[in-house]
Amino acid sequence: MAAPTAYSLVATDLDGTLLRGDDTLSDRSLAALARVTSAGARHLVVTGRPAPRVRPLLDDLGSTGLAVCGQGAQVYDAGVDRLLWSVTLDRELAETALGKIEAEVGQVYAAVDQDGVDGLTLIEPGYLMPHPTLPAVRVGRRDDLWCEPISKVLLRHPALTDDELAATARGVVGSLATVTMSGPGTVELQPCGITKATGLALAAEYLGLGPRDTLAFGDMPNDIPMFDWAAHGVAMANAHPELKAVADEVTLSNEDDGIAVVLERLFH
């Protein structure tokens, strides 16, 4: 059955958007997403989390389809538990970028997401996970972060705000990496030119869909490329001002089922 709106693809960020602060999904949100799929449209998770950290949430959603992970660096097929596409961040370039950032702002604390469906999140001494519910392995020194291929580097600074750290990183990293900010305490380096829009476009192509078919939800600056690509971008009430400035619509917060409010309106 065809979807009753112009949108055949609903792309949702997770943290601060679809998920509540305790990493759970509300019954209302689940029901709204079920309404989308029963209408013949597709729901696609588009998140900064790497594939291994997304798998349990896809189980909660009952999803056996595609998901865009790692800020667009991974297209994951939950049905067969494999990556259809992935791009890694060159580890030498990552080290060089970190050196340039620290030359400007002093010591930062770093973590990495390893590539692959079983990749680990490694954190160096001093790094605090912004999401304490997500598993991570602490290593003894920074050099240990580079033991396997990685999809991205996560950065924290003991004094600078996320906006300040991201702005400085963009100013010095240049073409070594793409700098994103995806949530509180989460400034990231990923392969140059890779954004959520990159992965979303590839996943949509797999599904035979495109920008004009897509309704997107998000809350942070890393969602801006996705909003630029999609036909309609909806920011949460709790969204970063930079995302609200480019959104087509602002809904209620993630705690108040903002996604469900919009989907209930559009998918009767």
PDB file of N, CA, C and O in Angstrom, residues 71 163 166 170 179-183 196 218-226 239-244 246:
ATOM      1  N   GLN A  71      27.736   8.151  11.776  1.00  0.00           N
ATOM      2  CA  GLN A  71      27.669   9.469  11.130  1.00  0.00           C
ATOM      3  C   GLN A  71      27.670   9.370   9.611  1.00  0.00           C
ATOM      4  O   GLN A  71      28.142  10.275   8.917  1.00  0.00           O
ATOM      5  N   ASP A 163      30.781  23.472  21.293  1.00  0.00           N
ATOM      6  CA  ASP A 163      30.812  24.421  20.172  1.00  0.00           C
ATOM      7  C   ASP A 163      32.207  24.990  19.980  1.00  0.00           C
ATOM      8  O   ASP A 163      32.676  25.141  18.844  1.00  0.00           O
ATOM      9  N   ALA A 166      34.529  22.177  18.631  1.00  0.00           N
ATOM     10  CA  ALA A 166      34.219  21.869  17.229  1.00  0.00           C
ATOM     11  C   ALA A 166      34.701  22.978  16.300  1.00  0.00           C
ATOM     12  O   ALA A 166      35.259  22.708  15.232  1.00  0.00           O
ATOM     13  N   ARG A 170      37.509  22.434  13.385  1.00  0.00           N
ATOM     14  CA  ARG A 170      37.243  22.710  11.966  1.00  0.00           C
ATOM     15  C   ARG A 170      38.285  23.669  11.396  1.00  0.00           C
ATOM     16  O   ARG A 170      38.664  23.566  10.229  1.00  0.00           O
ATOM     17  N   VAL A 179      34.667  17.257  10.716  1.00  0.00           N
ATOM     18  CA  VAL A 179      34.386  17.484  12.135  1.00  0.00           C
ATOM     19  C   VAL A 179      32.876  17.601  12.313  1.00  0.00           C
ATOM     20  O   VAL A 179      32.219  18.360  11.592  1.00  0.00           O
ATOM     21  N   THR A 180      32.331  16.860  13.269  1.00  0.00           N
ATOM     22  CA  THR A 180      30.901  16.941  13.554  1.00  0.00           C
ATOM     23  C   THR A 180      30.685  17.096  15.056  1.00  0.00           C
ATOM     24  O   THR A 180      31.551  16.771  15.869  1.00  0.00           O
ATOM     25  N   MET A 181      29.500  17.579  15.402  1.00  0.00           N
ATOM     26  CA  MET A 181      29.069  17.649  16.803  1.00  0.00           C
ATOM     27  C   MET A 181      27.707  16.983  16.868  1.00  0.00           C
ATOM     28  O   MET A 181      26.746  17.454  16.269  1.00  0.00           O
ATOM     29  N   SER A 182      27.628  15.883  17.607  1.00  0.00           N
ATOM     30  CA  SER A 182      26.421  15.066  17.551  1.00  0.00           C
ATOM     31  C   SER A 182      25.671  14.967  18.873  1.00  0.00           C
ATOM     32  O   SER A 182      24.663  14.271  18.951  1.00  0.00           O
ATOM     33  N   GLY A 183      26.139  15.650  19.894  1.00  0.00           N
ATOM     34  CA  GLY A 183      25.440  15.600  21.178  1.00  0.00           C
ATOM     35  C   GLY A 183      26.308  16.163  22.272  1.00  0.00           C
ATOM     36  O   GLY A 183      27.488  16.483  22.053  1.00  0.00           O
ATOM     37  N   LYS A 196      26.104  12.346   7.495  1.00  0.00           N
ATOM     38  CA  LYS A 196      24.885  11.533   7.537  1.00  0.00           C
ATOM     39  C   LYS A 196      24.203  11.489   6.169  1.00  0.00           C
ATOM     40  O   LYS A 196      23.584  10.492   5.800  1.00  0.00           O
ATOM     41  N   GLY A 218      15.919  15.272  13.515  1.00  0.00           N
ATOM     42  CA  GLY A 218      17.208  15.330  14.179  1.00  0.00           C
ATOM     43  C   GLY A 218      17.240  16.376  15.270  1.00  0.00           C
ATOM     44  O   GLY A 218      16.244  17.073  15.515  1.00  0.00           O
ATOM     45  N   ASP A 219      18.423  16.496  15.909  1.00  0.00           N
ATOM     46  CA  ASP A 219      18.529  17.446  17.023  1.00  0.00           C
ATOM     47  C   ASP A 219      19.869  18.169  17.109  1.00  0.00           C
ATOM     48  O   ASP A 219      20.013  19.075  17.921  1.00  0.00           O
ATOM     49  N   MET A 220      20.863  17.780  16.307  1.00  0.00           N
ATOM     50  CA  MET A 220      22.201  18.358  16.465  1.00  0.00           C
ATOM     51  C   MET A 220      22.779  18.799  15.115  1.00  0.00           C
ATOM     52  O   MET A 220      22.265  18.413  14.059  1.00  0.00           O
ATOM     53  N   PRO A 221      23.864  19.597  15.138  1.00  0.00           N
ATOM     54  CA  PRO A 221      24.458  20.070  13.886  1.00  0.00           C
ATOM     55  C   PRO A 221      24.866  18.955  12.925  1.00  0.00           C
ATOM     56  O   PRO A 221      24.909  19.187  11.714  1.00  0.00           O
ATOM     57  N   ASN A 222      25.183  17.763  13.438  1.00  0.00           N
ATOM     58  CA  ASN A 222      25.541  16.678  12.524  1.00  0.00           C
ATOM     59  C   ASN A 222      24.364  16.242  11.655  1.00  0.00           C
ATOM     60  O   ASN A 222      24.542  15.518  10.675  1.00  0.00           O
ATOM     61  N   ASP A 223      23.147  16.693  12.004  1.00  0.00           N
ATOM     62  CA  ASP A 223      21.970  16.373  11.198  1.00  0.00           C
ATOM     63  C   ASP A 223      21.735  17.387  10.078  1.00  0.00           C
ATOM     64  O   ASP A 223      20.844  17.171   9.237  1.00  0.00           O
ATOM     65  N   ILE A 224      22.495  18.471  10.044  1.00  0.00           N
ATOM     66  CA  ILE A 224      22.283  19.501   9.017  1.00  0.00           C
ATOM     67  C   ILE A 224      22.436  18.934   7.607  1.00  0.00           C
ATOM     68  O   ILE A 224      21.588  19.188   6.740  1.00  0.00           O
ATOM     69  N   PRO A 225      23.493  18.159   7.293  1.00  0.00           N
ATOM     70  CA  PRO A 225      23.580  17.607   5.925  1.00  0.00           C
ATOM     71  C   PRO A 225      22.380  16.739   5.564  1.00  0.00           C
ATOM     72  O   PRO A 225      21.929  16.754   4.409  1.00  0.00           O
ATOM     73  N   MET A 226      21.859  15.994   6.534  1.00  0.00           N
ATOM     74  CA  MET A 226      20.677  15.162   6.293  1.00  0.00           C
ATOM     75  C   MET A 226      19.465  16.026   5.974  1.00  0.00           C
ATOM     76  O   MET A 226      18.679  15.716   5.080  1.00  0.00           O
ATOM     77  N   ALA A 239      16.549  20.767  20.132  1.00  0.00           N
ATOM     78  CA  ALA A 239      17.628  20.763  19.144  1.00  0.00           C
ATOM     79  C   ALA A 239      18.581  21.934  19.328  1.00  0.00           C
ATOM     80  O   ALA A 239      18.226  22.994  19.873  1.00  0.00           O
ATOM     81  N   HIS A 240      19.777  21.758  18.815  1.00  0.00           N
ATOM     82  CA  HIS A 240      20.784  22.816  18.783  1.00  0.00           C
ATOM     83  C   HIS A 240      20.283  23.953  17.887  1.00  0.00           C
ATOM     84  O   HIS A 240      19.646  23.707  16.849  1.00  0.00           O
ATOM     85  N   PRO A 241      20.565  25.211  18.256  1.00  0.00           N
ATOM     86  CA  PRO A 241      20.106  26.345  17.440  1.00  0.00           C
ATOM     87  C   PRO A 241      20.528  26.275  15.981  1.00  0.00           C
ATOM     88  O   PRO A 241      19.781  26.732  15.096  1.00  0.00           O
ATOM     89  N   GLU A 242      21.705  25.726  15.697  1.00  0.00           N
ATOM     90  CA  GLU A 242      22.152  25.646  14.308  1.00  0.00           C
ATOM     91  C   GLU A 242      21.236  24.762  13.474  1.00  0.00           C
ATOM     92  O   GLU A 242      21.012  25.031  12.288  1.00  0.00           O
ATOM     93  N   LEU A 243      20.716  23.691  14.067  1.00  0.00           N
ATOM     94  CA  LEU A 243      19.813  22.825  13.324  1.00  0.00           C
ATOM     95  C   LEU A 243      18.437  23.456  13.190  1.00  0.00           C
ATOM     96  O   LEU A 243      17.821  23.405  12.121  1.00  0.00           O
ATOM     97  N   LYS A 244      17.956  24.067  14.254  1.00  0.00           N
ATOM     98  CA  LYS A 244      16.660  24.736  14.170  1.00  0.00           C
ATOM     99  C   LYS A 244      16.656  25.799  13.073  1.00  0.00           C
ATOM    100  O   LYS A 244      15.629  26.021  12.410  1.00  0.00           O
ATOM    101  N   VAL A 246      17.941  25.767  10.202  1.00  0.00           N
ATOM    102  CA  VAL A 246      17.789  25.252   8.830  1.00  0.00           C
ATOM    103  C   VAL A 246      16.611  24.294   8.706  1.00  0.00           C
ATOM    104  O   VAL A 246      16.343  23.778   7.610  1.00  0.00           O
TER     105      VAL A 246
END
